[in-house]
Amino acid sequence: MTISLPVQPVVATPSSDDSLLPVYKRFPVTFVSGSGVELIDSDGRSYLDLTSGIAVNALGYDDPGISMAMRDAMASGLLHVSNLYHTEPGAQLARRLTELSGLARVFFCNSGAEANEGAFKFARRWARAASGPARHEILALRGSFHGRLFGTLAATDRPGYRAPFRPLAGGISIVERDLGALASALAADTVAAVIVEPVQGEGGVRVLDFAFLRALRELTRQHGAALIADEIQCGLGRTGTFLACEQAGIVPDMVTLAKPLAGGLPMGAVLMSKAIASAVNAGDHGTTFGGGPFITSVALHVVDRLADPALLEHVRETGEWLGTELAALAARCGRVRAVRGVGFMWGLDVHQRAADVAQRALDAGLLICTAGDHTLRLLPPLIATREDLARGISILEGVLS
């Protein structure tokens, strides 16, 4: 059933954004508070959020557990002491992540792009130690998005993002999502690592076939290259398992995490095997703020919540239901060409400009984002109920119609 809602166009209000570098196309709305799966703007209007800060706010807004974790972390008086010294929260979080992932060591940083840049360095350091300097190339897949720093931009398949900044970092190439092409590239024995998103988020929410991922894991082993799983968007419970690569039954050599890791505070991490870690020496890499005691205290609480079997079961079961409902929406309205996704991560290919649909959704009180010119992306908070999602689908159907 479609519920017709009165459309109330959002009017831009004056703000201090004139002082900000205009690198974002911001929607004309200013949010001032949030609760659960809803945000409130400066006019007091409520919006159902199916974007969750682009997969960051996995536990929604104003979560009591996160608030308590922040208060407890503040009680120590330690926001920062630098990585010249040990702190217990960072050590505890690293141990928890190794337990959950099956990997051996963790490097903390501040964002997803930094995590991927670090993974590239660690892969090259390991490959050089094992095989010499000839083995240095990083391969990424067609449709990938790994960040906007120089190394990660070279591994990101978005021509519009890349073109203004050429020449890009060398030794990083994009290969077709094809095992034959990957086997050919790996056969040159110059590849240090292949980086892959088990679910390509910015690339249109494309779930890579499990058999493909397993074959890629075997290919990289055969050719002495590391496999990096970029789970910055699809990891930490979003697909219904703690790590998305668990569903394919593979353990990569490295996993990169960020987005929901610290509940909205800026944090990234590189998880790595013992072999990779053993090749990295003191002074090979570093960051001033990575893994500070305050942020790791909060992240430890968030990780425990996102690893909760009950929450993961909710994401799996509700995500399967959501996919069925989105397919039914596509069949009813005739304006959706394809539906793809898993868990709480879905893409809808639409005939209209995706940005126009997202704006109309905002006008109707629904927050969604895009993944390309004609793909809508739904990334609900993992706490969203079927009732929340049904309300969002109803609003979206009215917007599309």
Coordinates of C-alpha atoms in Angstrom, one line a residue:
M1 CA 0.0 0.0 0.0
T2 CA 1.3 3.5 -0.9
I3 CA 0.7 6.3 1.5
S4 CA 0.5 9.7 -0.1
L5 CA 2.2 12.3 1.9
P6 CA 2.1 16.1 1.3
V7 CA 5.3 17.3 -0.1
Q8 CA 6.8 20.2 1.8
P9 CA 9.9 21.5 0.0
V10 CA 12.8 22.2 2.2
V11 CA 13.9 25.8 2.1
A12 CA 17.6 26.6 2.7
T13 CA 18.2 28.6 5.8
P14 CA 21.1 30.9 6.5
S15 CA 24.1 29.2 8.0
S16 CA 27.8 29.7 8.6
D17 CA 28.6 27.4 5.6
D18 CA 30.1 30.3 3.7
S19 CA 33.3 29.7 5.6
L20 CA 33.5 26.0 4.7
L21 CA 35.3 24.8 1.6
P22 CA 32.4 23.9 -0.8
V23 CA 33.5 20.4 -1.7
Y24 CA 30.1 18.9 -0.7
K25 CA 26.8 19.3 -2.4
R26 CA 24.8 19.6 0.9
F27 CA 21.1 19.2 1.1
P28 CA 19.4 22.4 2.2
V29 CA 18.6 21.3 5.7
T30 CA 20.3 21.8 9.1
F31 CA 20.0 19.0 11.7
V32 CA 20.2 19.9 15.3
S33 CA 19.3 16.6 17.2
G34 CA 18.4 13.0 16.7
S35 CA 16.8 10.0 18.5
G36 CA 16.7 6.4 17.4
V37 CA 16.3 6.3 13.6
E38 CA 15.1 9.9 13.3
L39 CA 16.8 13.3 12.9
I40 CA 15.3 16.7 13.8
D41 CA 16.0 19.8 11.8
S42 CA 16.3 23.4 12.9
D43 CA 12.6 23.9 12.2
G44 CA 11.6 21.0 14.5
R45 CA 10.8 18.7 11.6
S46 CA 11.5 15.0 11.9
Y47 CA 13.1 12.8 9.2
L48 CA 13.3 9.0 9.0
D49 CA 17.0 8.3 8.4
L50 CA 17.8 5.4 6.1
T51 CA 21.3 6.7 5.5
S52 CA 22.8 6.6 9.0
G53 CA 25.5 9.0 8.2
I54 CA 26.6 6.9 5.2
A55 CA 26.8 3.7 7.3
V56 CA 28.4 5.3 10.3
N57 CA 25.5 5.6 12.8
A58 CA 24.9 1.8 13.0
L59 CA 23.3 2.2 16.5
G60 CA 21.2 5.2 15.5
Y61 CA 21.1 8.5 17.4
D62 CA 21.2 9.4 21.1
D63 CA 22.1 5.8 22.0
P64 CA 22.3 5.5 25.8
G65 CA 25.1 2.9 25.7
I66 CA 27.3 5.1 23.6
S67 CA 26.6 8.1 25.8
M68 CA 27.5 6.1 28.9
A69 CA 30.7 4.8 27.2
M70 CA 31.7 8.4 26.4
R71 CA 31.1 9.5 30.0
D72 CA 33.1 6.6 31.4
A73 CA 35.9 7.4 29.0
M74 CA 35.9 11.0 30.0
A75 CA 36.2 10.0 33.7
S76 CA 39.8 9.1 33.3
G77 CA 40.7 12.6 32.1
L78 CA 42.7 11.0 29.1
L79 CA 41.6 12.2 25.7
H80 CA 45.1 11.8 24.2
V81 CA 48.6 10.7 25.3
S82 CA 50.2 9.8 21.9
N83 CA 51.4 6.5 20.7
L84 CA 54.7 7.0 22.5
Y85 CA 53.0 5.3 25.5
H86 CA 50.6 2.4 26.2
T87 CA 47.0 2.8 27.2
E88 CA 44.7 0.0 28.3
P89 CA 41.6 0.8 26.1
G90 CA 43.6 0.6 22.8
A91 CA 45.1 -2.8 23.9
Q92 CA 41.6 -4.1 24.9
L93 CA 40.1 -3.0 21.6
A94 CA 42.9 -4.6 19.6
R95 CA 42.5 -7.9 21.4
R96 CA 38.7 -7.9 20.8
L97 CA 39.1 -7.2 17.1
T98 CA 41.7 -10.0 16.7
E99 CA 39.4 -12.4 18.5
L100 CA 36.4 -11.5 16.3
S101 CA 38.4 -11.5 13.0
G102 CA 40.9 -14.3 13.4
L103 CA 43.7 -11.9 12.4
A104 CA 46.8 -11.2 14.5
R105 CA 47.5 -7.5 14.8
V106 CA 45.7 -4.1 14.5
F107 CA 46.8 -0.7 13.5
F108 CA 44.5 2.2 14.5
C109 CA 44.1 5.4 12.4
N110 CA 41.5 8.1 11.9
S111 CA 39.4 7.2 8.8
G112 CA 38.7 4.6 6.1
A113 CA 40.9 6.2 3.5
E114 CA 43.8 6.2 6.0
A115 CA 43.2 2.6 6.8
N116 CA 43.4 1.6 3.1
E117 CA 46.6 3.7 2.6
G118 CA 48.1 2.0 5.6
A119 CA 47.1 -1.4 4.2
F120 CA 48.8 -0.5 0.9
K121 CA 52.0 0.3 2.8
F122 CA 51.9 -2.8 4.9
A123 CA 51.3 -5.0 1.8
R124 CA 54.3 -3.4 0.0
R125 CA 56.5 -3.8 3.1
W126 CA 55.6 -7.5 3.4
A127 CA 56.0 -8.1 -0.3
R128 CA 59.4 -6.4 -0.4
A129 CA 60.6 -8.5 2.6
A130 CA 59.4 -11.7 1.0
S131 CA 60.2 -11.2 -2.7
G132 CA 62.1 -8.0 -3.2
P133 CA 61.1 -4.5 -4.6
A134 CA 59.7 -5.9 -8.0
R135 CA 56.6 -7.0 -6.2
H136 CA 54.9 -3.7 -5.4
E137 CA 51.7 -3.3 -7.4
I138 CA 48.3 -2.9 -5.8
L139 CA 45.2 -4.1 -7.8
A140 CA 41.7 -2.9 -7.3
L141 CA 38.5 -4.0 -9.0
R142 CA 36.3 -2.3 -11.5
G143 CA 33.5 -0.4 -9.6
S144 CA 35.7 0.0 -6.5
F145 CA 35.8 3.0 -4.1
H146 CA 38.6 3.0 -1.5
G147 CA 39.0 6.6 -0.6
R148 CA 40.2 10.0 -1.9
L149 CA 43.8 10.3 -0.7
F150 CA 46.4 9.9 -3.5
G151 CA 46.9 6.2 -3.1
T152 CA 43.3 5.3 -2.5
L153 CA 42.1 7.6 -5.2
A154 CA 44.3 5.6 -7.7
A155 CA 42.4 2.5 -6.5
T156 CA 39.0 4.2 -6.8
D157 CA 37.0 3.6 -10.1
R158 CA 35.3 7.0 -10.3
P159 CA 36.6 9.0 -13.3
G160 CA 35.1 12.2 -12.1
Y161 CA 37.0 11.9 -8.8
R162 CA 40.2 11.0 -10.5
A163 CA 40.5 13.3 -13.5
P164 CA 41.2 16.6 -11.7
F165 CA 44.1 15.2 -9.8
R166 CA 46.2 13.3 -12.4
P167 CA 48.8 12.1 -12.4
L168 CA 47.7 9.7 -9.6
A169 CA 49.9 7.6 -7.4
G170 CA 51.9 4.9 -9.4
G171 CA 51.9 1.2 -9.0
I172 CA 48.1 1.0 -8.4
S173 CA 45.8 -0.4 -11.2
I174 CA 42.1 -1.2 -11.6
V175 CA 41.3 -4.6 -13.1
E176 CA 37.9 -6.0 -14.3
R177 CA 35.8 -8.0 -11.9
D178 CA 36.9 -11.1 -13.7
L179 CA 39.0 -14.0 -12.5
G180 CA 40.7 -14.4 -15.8
A181 CA 41.8 -10.8 -15.8
L182 CA 43.0 -11.1 -12.2
A183 CA 44.9 -14.3 -12.9
S184 CA 46.6 -12.6 -15.8
A185 CA 47.6 -9.6 -13.8
L186 CA 48.8 -11.8 -10.9
A187 CA 50.9 -14.0 -13.2
A188 CA 53.3 -11.1 -13.8
D189 CA 54.6 -11.7 -10.2
T190 CA 54.7 -8.0 -9.5
V191 CA 51.6 -7.7 -7.4
A192 CA 51.9 -7.1 -3.7
A193 CA 48.1 -7.1 -3.0
V194 CA 44.6 -7.1 -4.3
I195 CA 42.1 -5.0 -2.5
V196 CA 38.4 -5.8 -2.7
E197 CA 35.1 -4.7 -1.2
P198 CA 32.9 -7.8 -0.6
V199 CA 30.0 -5.4 -1.2
Q200 CA 30.8 -2.4 -3.4
G201 CA 29.0 0.5 -1.8
E202 CA 29.8 3.6 -3.9
G203 CA 30.0 1.3 -7.0
G204 CA 26.3 0.7 -6.9
V205 CA 25.8 -1.7 -3.9
R206 CA 27.1 -4.7 -5.8
V207 CA 27.4 -7.9 -3.7
L208 CA 30.4 -9.9 -5.0
D209 CA 29.7 -13.5 -5.6
F210 CA 31.0 -15.7 -2.7
A211 CA 32.5 -18.2 -5.2
F212 CA 34.3 -15.3 -6.8
L213 CA 35.7 -14.2 -3.5
R214 CA 36.8 -17.7 -2.6
A215 CA 38.5 -18.1 -6.0
L216 CA 40.2 -14.7 -5.6
R217 CA 41.5 -15.8 -2.1
E218 CA 43.0 -18.9 -3.7
L219 CA 44.5 -16.9 -6.6
T220 CA 46.3 -14.5 -4.3
R221 CA 47.7 -17.4 -2.3
Q222 CA 49.0 -19.1 -5.4
H223 CA 50.7 -16.0 -6.6
G224 CA 52.1 -14.8 -3.3
A225 CA 50.0 -11.6 -3.1
A226 CA 48.1 -10.3 -0.1
L227 CA 44.3 -10.1 -0.2
I228 CA 42.9 -6.9 1.5
A229 CA 39.2 -6.8 2.3
D230 CA 37.9 -3.2 2.4
E231 CA 35.0 -3.5 4.8
I232 CA 34.9 0.1 5.7
Q233 CA 31.2 0.4 4.6
C234 CA 30.1 -3.3 4.5
G235 CA 31.7 -4.5 7.6
L236 CA 30.9 -4.4 11.3
G237 CA 27.5 -6.1 11.1
R238 CA 26.0 -4.3 8.1
T239 CA 25.6 -7.5 6.1
G240 CA 24.4 -9.6 9.0
T241 CA 27.8 -11.0 10.0
F242 CA 30.5 -9.1 11.9
L243 CA 32.7 -9.1 8.8
A244 CA 31.2 -9.4 5.3
C245 CA 33.9 -11.8 4.2
E246 CA 32.7 -14.3 6.8
Q247 CA 29.8 -15.1 4.5
A248 CA 32.2 -16.3 1.8
G249 CA 34.1 -18.3 4.3
I250 CA 37.4 -16.5 3.7
V251 CA 40.0 -14.9 5.9
P252 CA 41.9 -12.1 4.1
D253 CA 45.5 -11.1 4.9
M254 CA 44.2 -7.7 5.9
V255 CA 40.8 -6.1 6.7
T256 CA 40.2 -2.4 6.8
L257 CA 37.5 -0.9 9.0
A258 CA 36.1 2.5 9.8
K259 CA 32.7 4.2 9.5
P260 CA 30.7 2.7 12.5
L261 CA 33.8 1.6 14.4
A262 CA 33.6 4.3 17.1
G263 CA 29.9 5.1 16.9
G264 CA 30.4 8.4 14.9
L265 CA 33.7 9.4 16.3
P266 CA 36.5 9.4 13.6
M267 CA 38.3 6.1 13.6
G268 CA 39.8 3.5 11.2
A269 CA 41.7 0.3 11.7
V270 CA 43.8 -2.2 9.7
L271 CA 43.6 -5.8 10.9
M272 CA 46.3 -8.0 9.6
S273 CA 47.8 -11.5 9.6
K274 CA 50.8 -12.5 11.6
A275 CA 52.9 -12.7 8.4
I276 CA 52.0 -9.2 7.3
A277 CA 52.6 -7.8 10.8
S278 CA 56.0 -9.5 11.2
A279 CA 57.3 -7.6 8.2
V280 CA 56.4 -4.2 9.6
N281 CA 59.1 -2.5 11.8
A282 CA 59.0 0.4 14.2
G283 CA 59.0 3.7 12.3
D284 CA 57.5 2.2 9.1
H285 CA 54.2 3.9 9.7
G286 CA 52.4 6.1 12.2
T287 CA 49.7 8.6 13.0
T288 CA 49.3 11.1 15.9
F289 CA 45.7 10.5 16.9
G290 CA 45.2 6.9 16.0
G291 CA 44.0 4.7 18.8
G292 CA 43.8 7.3 21.6
P293 CA 42.3 6.2 24.9
F294 CA 39.0 8.1 24.6
I295 CA 38.0 6.9 21.2
T296 CA 39.1 3.3 21.7
S297 CA 37.1 3.2 24.9
V298 CA 34.0 4.2 23.0
A299 CA 34.8 1.9 20.1
L300 CA 35.2 -1.1 22.4
H301 CA 31.6 -0.6 23.5
V302 CA 30.4 -0.2 19.9
V303 CA 32.3 -3.3 18.7
D304 CA 30.8 -5.4 21.4
R305 CA 27.3 -4.2 20.4
L306 CA 27.9 -4.8 16.7
A307 CA 29.2 -8.3 17.4
D308 CA 26.1 -9.2 19.4
P309 CA 24.6 -12.4 17.9
A310 CA 21.1 -11.1 18.5
L311 CA 21.8 -7.9 16.6
L312 CA 23.4 -9.8 13.7
E313 CA 20.5 -12.2 13.5
H314 CA 18.1 -9.2 13.4
V315 CA 20.1 -7.7 10.5
R316 CA 20.1 -11.0 8.6
E317 CA 16.4 -11.7 9.0
T318 CA 15.2 -8.1 8.6
G319 CA 17.6 -7.5 5.8
E320 CA 16.2 -10.5 3.9
W321 CA 12.7 -9.2 4.5
L322 CA 13.8 -5.7 3.3
G323 CA 15.1 -7.1 0.1
T324 CA 11.8 -8.9 -0.6
E325 CA 9.8 -5.7 0.1
L326 CA 12.1 -3.6 -2.1
A327 CA 11.7 -6.1 -5.0
A328 CA 7.9 -5.9 -4.5
L329 CA 8.2 -2.1 -4.6
A330 CA 10.1 -2.3 -7.9
A331 CA 7.4 -4.6 -9.4
R332 CA 4.6 -2.3 -8.3
C333 CA 5.9 1.1 -9.3
G334 CA 7.7 0.2 -12.6
R335 CA 10.3 2.9 -12.0
V336 CA 13.0 0.7 -10.4
R337 CA 15.2 -1.3 -12.9
A338 CA 17.1 -3.4 -10.4
V339 CA 17.4 -4.1 -6.6
R340 CA 20.7 -5.3 -5.2
G341 CA 22.0 -5.8 -1.7
V342 CA 22.3 -7.8 1.5
G343 CA 21.5 -7.2 5.2
F344 CA 21.0 -3.5 5.8
M345 CA 22.8 -2.4 2.6
W346 CA 20.7 -2.0 -0.6
G347 CA 20.8 -0.3 -3.9
L348 CA 18.0 0.5 -6.3
D349 CA 18.7 1.4 -9.9
V350 CA 16.1 4.0 -11.0
H351 CA 15.2 5.5 -14.3
Q352 CA 15.3 9.0 -12.9
R353 CA 18.3 10.9 -11.6
A354 CA 19.1 9.5 -8.2
A355 CA 19.9 12.9 -6.8
D356 CA 16.5 14.2 -7.8
V357 CA 14.8 11.3 -6.1
A358 CA 16.9 11.8 -2.9
Q359 CA 15.9 15.5 -2.8
R360 CA 12.2 14.6 -3.2
A361 CA 12.6 12.0 -0.4
L362 CA 14.1 14.7 1.8
D363 CA 11.1 16.9 1.1
A364 CA 8.9 14.0 2.2
G365 CA 10.8 13.4 5.4
L366 CA 13.0 10.5 4.3
L367 CA 16.8 10.5 4.2
I368 CA 18.4 8.3 1.5
C369 CA 21.7 8.7 -0.4
T370 CA 23.0 7.8 -3.9
A371 CA 25.6 5.6 -5.4
G372 CA 26.1 6.9 -8.9
D373 CA 23.8 8.8 -11.2
H374 CA 20.9 6.3 -11.2
T375 CA 21.3 4.3 -8.0
L376 CA 19.7 5.0 -4.7
R377 CA 21.4 3.6 -1.6
L378 CA 19.7 2.5 1.6
L379 CA 21.9 2.2 4.7
P380 CA 19.6 2.1 7.7
P381 CA 20.8 2.1 11.2
L382 CA 21.2 -1.6 12.3
I383 CA 18.6 -1.0 15.0
A384 CA 15.8 -0.1 12.5
T385 CA 12.7 -2.3 12.9
R386 CA 10.5 -3.7 10.2
E387 CA 8.0 -1.0 11.1
D388 CA 10.7 1.7 10.5
L389 CA 11.7 0.2 7.2
A390 CA 8.1 -0.3 6.0
R391 CA 7.5 3.4 6.7
G392 CA 10.5 4.3 4.7
I393 CA 9.5 2.0 1.8
S394 CA 6.1 3.6 1.8
I395 CA 7.5 7.1 1.6
L396 CA 10.0 6.1 -1.1
E397 CA 7.2 4.6 -3.2
G398 CA 5.2 7.8 -3.0
V399 CA 8.3 9.7 -4.1
L400 CA 9.1 7.4 -7.0
S401 CA 5.4 7.5 -8.2

